[in-house]
Amino acid sequence: MDALLMCGGRGTRLGGETEKPLVPIDGTPMFDRAAAALRESRVDTVYAVVSPNAPETAAHARERGVPTVETPGEGYVEDLECALGEVGRPVVTVAADLPLLAADHVDDAIAAARRDEAGCEDDAFDSVTVCVPAALKRRLGASADSTFECEGRELAPTGLNVVSDAPDDTVRITYDARLAVNVNRPDDAELAEDLCD
């Protein structure tokens, strides 16, 4: 299974002059941190999904030997659909603003997506959205731009998913604080730095 590292957004909420995926956390750009976690996982090939909104990130990916998928930069969903059209499914998707991602997170998501039914082919996967409780984000002081209700609980997507052709999406809940920190604002970057220690 391949992976799409989503890194073509504008990153305007973070401020500053550095493109969001290139913002360093504990001295290492978020792009490099997420790409390393993906490379250390069971993923076969990592593709950087880039756009005209982040030309320095696209160049950075190419300098590091990460193949790129060019998208128009019209938004996350639109860029994801464009990338899926090129790479196919099933695929792991990761937001580049998830700097504390680890290989075991990716492998757990892949394992959760694998269909375990008798007679299923080895490459049969469900779609999985990895989420954390919104309460965990609040307790940590992490921003929560998007939440939804699931079985009476308020959840926040982490930015780690498995996308397949399956019609349904399974929600997998984790309490791992590392997946609760998407760096969208300066305070999130500070929190990520603190959790690196």
PDB file of N, CA, C and O in Angstrom, residues 57-95:
ATOM      1  N   THR A  57       7.913  23.579  -0.679  1.00  0.00           N
ATOM      2  CA  THR A  57       7.686  22.226  -0.169  1.00  0.00           C
ATOM      3  C   THR A  57       7.857  21.211  -1.286  1.00  0.00           C
ATOM      4  O   THR A  57       8.454  20.143  -1.084  1.00  0.00           O
ATOM      5  N   ALA A  58       7.351  21.528  -2.475  1.00  0.00           N
ATOM      6  CA  ALA A  58       7.501  20.621  -3.620  1.00  0.00           C
ATOM      7  C   ALA A  58       8.985  20.415  -3.935  1.00  0.00           C
ATOM      8  O   ALA A  58       9.433  19.277  -4.146  1.00  0.00           O
ATOM      9  N   ALA A  59       9.758  21.486  -3.930  1.00  0.00           N
ATOM     10  CA  ALA A  59      11.192  21.383  -4.196  1.00  0.00           C
ATOM     11  C   ALA A  59      11.883  20.581  -3.090  1.00  0.00           C
ATOM     12  O   ALA A  59      12.749  19.738  -3.372  1.00  0.00           O
ATOM     13  N   HIS A  60      11.488  20.816  -1.857  1.00  0.00           N
ATOM     14  CA  HIS A  60      12.050  20.104  -0.703  1.00  0.00           C
ATOM     15  C   HIS A  60      11.798  18.594  -0.838  1.00  0.00           C
ATOM     16  O   HIS A  60      12.701  17.790  -0.593  1.00  0.00           O
ATOM     17  N   ALA A  61      10.586  18.232  -1.227  1.00  0.00           N
ATOM     18  CA  ALA A  61      10.244  16.811  -1.395  1.00  0.00           C
ATOM     19  C   ALA A  61      11.120  16.182  -2.474  1.00  0.00           C
ATOM     20  O   ALA A  61      11.688  15.099  -2.267  1.00  0.00           O
ATOM     21  N   ARG A  62      11.240  16.857  -3.589  1.00  0.00           N
ATOM     22  CA  ARG A  62      12.037  16.312  -4.697  1.00  0.00           C
ATOM     23  C   ARG A  62      13.512  16.179  -4.306  1.00  0.00           C
ATOM     24  O   ARG A  62      14.162  15.191  -4.668  1.00  0.00           O
ATOM     25  N   GLU A  63      14.030  17.165  -3.562  1.00  0.00           N
ATOM     26  CA  GLU A  63      15.434  17.101  -3.113  1.00  0.00           C
ATOM     27  C   GLU A  63      15.674  15.887  -2.223  1.00  0.00           C
ATOM     28  O   GLU A  63      16.780  15.364  -2.167  1.00  0.00           O
ATOM     29  N   ARG A  64      14.637  15.445  -1.539  1.00  0.00           N
ATOM     30  CA  ARG A  64      14.760  14.301  -0.634  1.00  0.00           C
ATOM     31  C   ARG A  64      14.326  12.989  -1.282  1.00  0.00           C
ATOM     32  O   ARG A  64      14.174  11.977  -0.613  1.00  0.00           O
ATOM     33  N   GLY A  65      14.109  13.024  -2.582  1.00  0.00           N
ATOM     34  CA  GLY A  65      13.782  11.808  -3.310  1.00  0.00           C
ATOM     35  C   GLY A  65      12.358  11.320  -3.125  1.00  0.00           C
ATOM     36  O   GLY A  65      12.071  10.153  -3.410  1.00  0.00           O
ATOM     37  N   VAL A  66      11.472  12.199  -2.655  1.00  0.00           N
ATOM     38  CA  VAL A  66      10.065  11.821  -2.486  1.00  0.00           C
ATOM     39  C   VAL A  66       9.337  12.188  -3.774  1.00  0.00           C
ATOM     40  O   VAL A  66       9.284  13.360  -4.152  1.00  0.00           O
ATOM     41  N   PRO A  67       8.765  11.211  -4.477  1.00  0.00           N
ATOM     42  CA  PRO A  67       8.024  11.531  -5.693  1.00  0.00           C
ATOM     43  C   PRO A  67       6.828  12.423  -5.369  1.00  0.00           C
ATOM     44  O   PRO A  67       6.224  12.302  -4.303  1.00  0.00           O
ATOM     45  N   THR A  68       6.518  13.321  -6.292  1.00  0.00           N
ATOM     46  CA  THR A  68       5.427  14.260  -6.058  1.00  0.00           C
ATOM     47  C   THR A  68       4.250  13.997  -6.993  1.00  0.00           C
ATOM     48  O   THR A  68       4.415  13.498  -8.100  1.00  0.00           O
ATOM     49  N   VAL A  69       3.075  14.365  -6.484  1.00  0.00           N
ATOM     50  CA  VAL A  69       1.853  14.368  -7.276  1.00  0.00           C
ATOM     51  C   VAL A  69       1.377  15.811  -7.286  1.00  0.00           C
ATOM     52  O   VAL A  69       1.100  16.391  -6.232  1.00  0.00           O
ATOM     53  N   GLU A  70       1.354  16.405  -8.464  1.00  0.00           N
ATOM     54  CA  GLU A  70       0.962  17.807  -8.609  1.00  0.00           C
ATOM     55  C   GLU A  70      -0.565  17.928  -8.619  1.00  0.00           C
ATOM     56  O   GLU A  70      -1.241  17.187  -9.338  1.00  0.00           O
ATOM     57  N   THR A  71      -1.083  18.851  -7.824  1.00  0.00           N
ATOM     58  CA  THR A  71      -2.522  19.114  -7.786  1.00  0.00           C
ATOM     59  C   THR A  71      -2.752  20.609  -7.988  1.00  0.00           C
ATOM     60  O   THR A  71      -1.825  21.406  -7.850  1.00  0.00           O
ATOM     61  N   PRO A  72      -3.995  21.012  -8.294  1.00  0.00           N
ATOM     62  CA  PRO A  72      -4.246  22.429  -8.556  1.00  0.00           C
ATOM     63  C   PRO A  72      -4.224  23.324  -7.317  1.00  0.00           C
ATOM     64  O   PRO A  72      -4.159  24.537  -7.435  1.00  0.00           O
ATOM     65  N   GLY A  73      -4.295  22.751  -6.118  1.00  0.00           N
ATOM     66  CA  GLY A  73      -4.279  23.576  -4.908  1.00  0.00           C
ATOM     67  C   GLY A  73      -5.593  24.261  -4.616  1.00  0.00           C
ATOM     68  O   GLY A  73      -5.632  25.350  -4.051  1.00  0.00           O
ATOM     69  N   GLU A  74      -6.690  23.604  -4.962  1.00  0.00           N
ATOM     70  CA  GLU A  74      -8.015  24.192  -4.773  1.00  0.00           C
ATOM     71  C   GLU A  74      -8.630  23.858  -3.420  1.00  0.00           C
ATOM     72  O   GLU A  74      -9.710  24.302  -3.104  1.00  0.00           O
ATOM     73  N   GLY A  75      -7.945  23.057  -2.606  1.00  0.00           N
ATOM     74  CA  GLY A  75      -8.454  22.660  -1.299  1.00  0.00           C
ATOM     75  C   GLY A  75      -8.074  21.228  -1.007  1.00  0.00           C
ATOM     76  O   GLY A  75      -7.728  20.453  -1.920  1.00  0.00           O
ATOM     77  N   TYR A  76      -8.143  20.856   0.268  1.00  0.00           N
ATOM     78  CA  TYR A  76      -7.697  19.527   0.691  1.00  0.00           C
ATOM     79  C   TYR A  76      -8.454  18.415  -0.040  1.00  0.00           C
ATOM     80  O   TYR A  76      -7.845  17.501  -0.593  1.00  0.00           O
ATOM     81  N   VAL A  77      -9.770  18.490  -0.035  1.00  0.00           N
ATOM     82  CA  VAL A  77     -10.578  17.422  -0.639  1.00  0.00           C
ATOM     83  C   VAL A  77     -10.319  17.331  -2.139  1.00  0.00           C
ATOM     84  O   VAL A  77     -10.133  16.244  -2.687  1.00  0.00           O
ATOM     85  N   GLU A  78     -10.280  18.480  -2.797  1.00  0.00           N
ATOM     86  CA  GLU A  78     -10.047  18.495  -4.237  1.00  0.00           C
ATOM     87  C   GLU A  78      -8.666  17.946  -4.578  1.00  0.00           C
ATOM     88  O   GLU A  78      -8.508  17.162  -5.522  1.00  0.00           O
ATOM     89  N   ASP A  79      -7.667  18.354  -3.797  1.00  0.00           N
ATOM     90  CA  ASP A  79      -6.310  17.859  -4.047  1.00  0.00           C
ATOM     91  C   ASP A  79      -6.209  16.362  -3.764  1.00  0.00           C
ATOM     92  O   ASP A  79      -5.525  15.631  -4.487  1.00  0.00           O
ATOM     93  N   LEU A  80      -6.883  15.898  -2.715  1.00  0.00           N
ATOM     94  CA  LEU A  80      -6.884  14.471  -2.404  1.00  0.00           C
ATOM     95  C   LEU A  80      -7.510  13.683  -3.553  1.00  0.00           C
ATOM     96  O   LEU A  80      -6.955  12.669  -3.992  1.00  0.00           O
ATOM     97  N   GLU A  81      -8.639  14.130  -4.055  1.00  0.00           N
ATOM     98  CA  GLU A  81      -9.294  13.431  -5.179  1.00  0.00           C
ATOM     99  C   GLU A  81      -8.374  13.378  -6.393  1.00  0.00           C
ATOM    100  O   GLU A  81      -8.279  12.348  -7.063  1.00  0.00           O
ATOM    101  N   CYS A  82      -7.687  14.471  -6.658  1.00  0.00           N
ATOM    102  CA  CYS A  82      -6.747  14.509  -7.780  1.00  0.00           C
ATOM    103  C   CYS A  82      -5.632  13.483  -7.572  1.00  0.00           C
ATOM    104  O   CYS A  82      -5.290  12.725  -8.483  1.00  0.00           O
ATOM    105  N   ALA A  83      -5.073  13.440  -6.373  1.00  0.00           N
ATOM    106  CA  ALA A  83      -3.981  12.505  -6.066  1.00  0.00           C
ATOM    107  C   ALA A  83      -4.460  11.058  -6.124  1.00  0.00           C
ATOM    108  O   ALA A  83      -3.740  10.179  -6.619  1.00  0.00           O
ATOM    109  N   LEU A  84      -5.663  10.797  -5.625  1.00  0.00           N
ATOM    110  CA  LEU A  84      -6.211   9.442  -5.684  1.00  0.00           C
ATOM    111  C   LEU A  84      -6.366   8.983  -7.127  1.00  0.00           C
ATOM    112  O   LEU A  84      -6.169   7.808  -7.435  1.00  0.00           O
ATOM    113  N   GLY A  85      -6.707   9.917  -8.009  1.00  0.00           N
ATOM    114  CA  GLY A  85      -6.825   9.593  -9.424  1.00  0.00           C
ATOM    115  C   GLY A  85      -5.508   9.147 -10.031  1.00  0.00           C
ATOM    116  O   GLY A  85      -5.486   8.349 -10.970  1.00  0.00           O
ATOM    117  N   GLU A  86      -4.399   9.633  -9.503  1.00  0.00           N
ATOM    118  CA  GLU A  86      -3.081   9.257 -10.018  1.00  0.00           C
ATOM    119  C   GLU A  86      -2.495   8.020  -9.342  1.00  0.00           C
ATOM    120  O   GLU A  86      -1.883   7.185  -9.988  1.00  0.00           O
ATOM    121  N   VAL A  87      -2.668   7.928  -8.015  1.00  0.00           N
ATOM    122  CA  VAL A  87      -2.021   6.859  -7.255  1.00  0.00           C
ATOM    123  C   VAL A  87      -2.926   5.648  -7.079  1.00  0.00           C
ATOM    124  O   VAL A  87      -2.461   4.522  -7.033  1.00  0.00           O
ATOM    125  N   GLY A  88      -4.228   5.877  -6.982  1.00  0.00           N
ATOM    126  CA  GLY A  88      -5.171   4.783  -6.791  1.00  0.00           C
ATOM    127  C   GLY A  88      -5.455   4.503  -5.327  1.00  0.00           C
ATOM    128  O   GLY A  88      -4.972   5.195  -4.437  1.00  0.00           O
ATOM    129  N   ARG A  89      -6.253   3.474  -5.107  1.00  0.00           N
ATOM    130  CA  ARG A  89      -6.673   3.062  -3.766  1.00  0.00           C
ATOM    131  C   ARG A  89      -6.457   1.566  -3.632  1.00  0.00           C
ATOM    132  O   ARG A  89      -6.472   0.883  -4.633  1.00  0.00           O
ATOM    133  N   PRO A  90      -6.278   1.051  -2.440  1.00  0.00           N
ATOM    134  CA  PRO A  90      -6.234   1.724  -1.154  1.00  0.00           C
ATOM    135  C   PRO A  90      -4.908   2.464  -0.971  1.00  0.00           C
ATOM    136  O   PRO A  90      -3.887   2.111  -1.570  1.00  0.00           O
ATOM    137  N   VAL A  91      -4.957   3.483  -0.128  1.00  0.00           N
ATOM    138  CA  VAL A  91      -3.788   4.313   0.123  1.00  0.00           C
ATOM    139  C   VAL A  91      -3.903   4.916   1.518  1.00  0.00           C
ATOM    140  O   VAL A  91      -5.006   5.172   2.008  1.00  0.00           O
ATOM    141  N   VAL A  92      -2.774   5.092   2.168  1.00  0.00           N
ATOM    142  CA  VAL A  92      -2.724   5.810   3.437  1.00  0.00           C
ATOM    143  C   VAL A  92      -2.613   7.295   3.109  1.00  0.00           C
ATOM    144  O   VAL A  92      -1.841   7.669   2.219  1.00  0.00           O
ATOM    145  N   THR A  93      -3.372   8.129   3.795  1.00  0.00           N
ATOM    146  CA  THR A  93      -3.235   9.574   3.636  1.00  0.00           C
ATOM    147  C   THR A  93      -2.839  10.173   4.978  1.00  0.00           C
ATOM    148  O   THR A  93      -3.353   9.773   6.023  1.00  0.00           O
ATOM    149  N   VAL A  94      -1.909  11.119   4.920  1.00  0.00           N
ATOM    150  CA  VAL A  94      -1.409  11.775   6.133  1.00  0.00           C
ATOM    151  C   VAL A  94      -1.261  13.259   5.845  1.00  0.00           C
ATOM    152  O   VAL A  94      -0.673  13.643   4.830  1.00  0.00           O
ATOM    153  N   ALA A  95      -1.753  14.082   6.750  1.00  0.00           N
ATOM    154  CA  ALA A  95      -1.541  15.524   6.663  1.00  0.00           C
ATOM    155  C   ALA A  95      -0.125  15.832   7.121  1.00  0.00           C
ATOM    156  O   ALA A  95       0.336  15.304   8.140  1.00  0.00           O
TER     157      ALA A  95
END
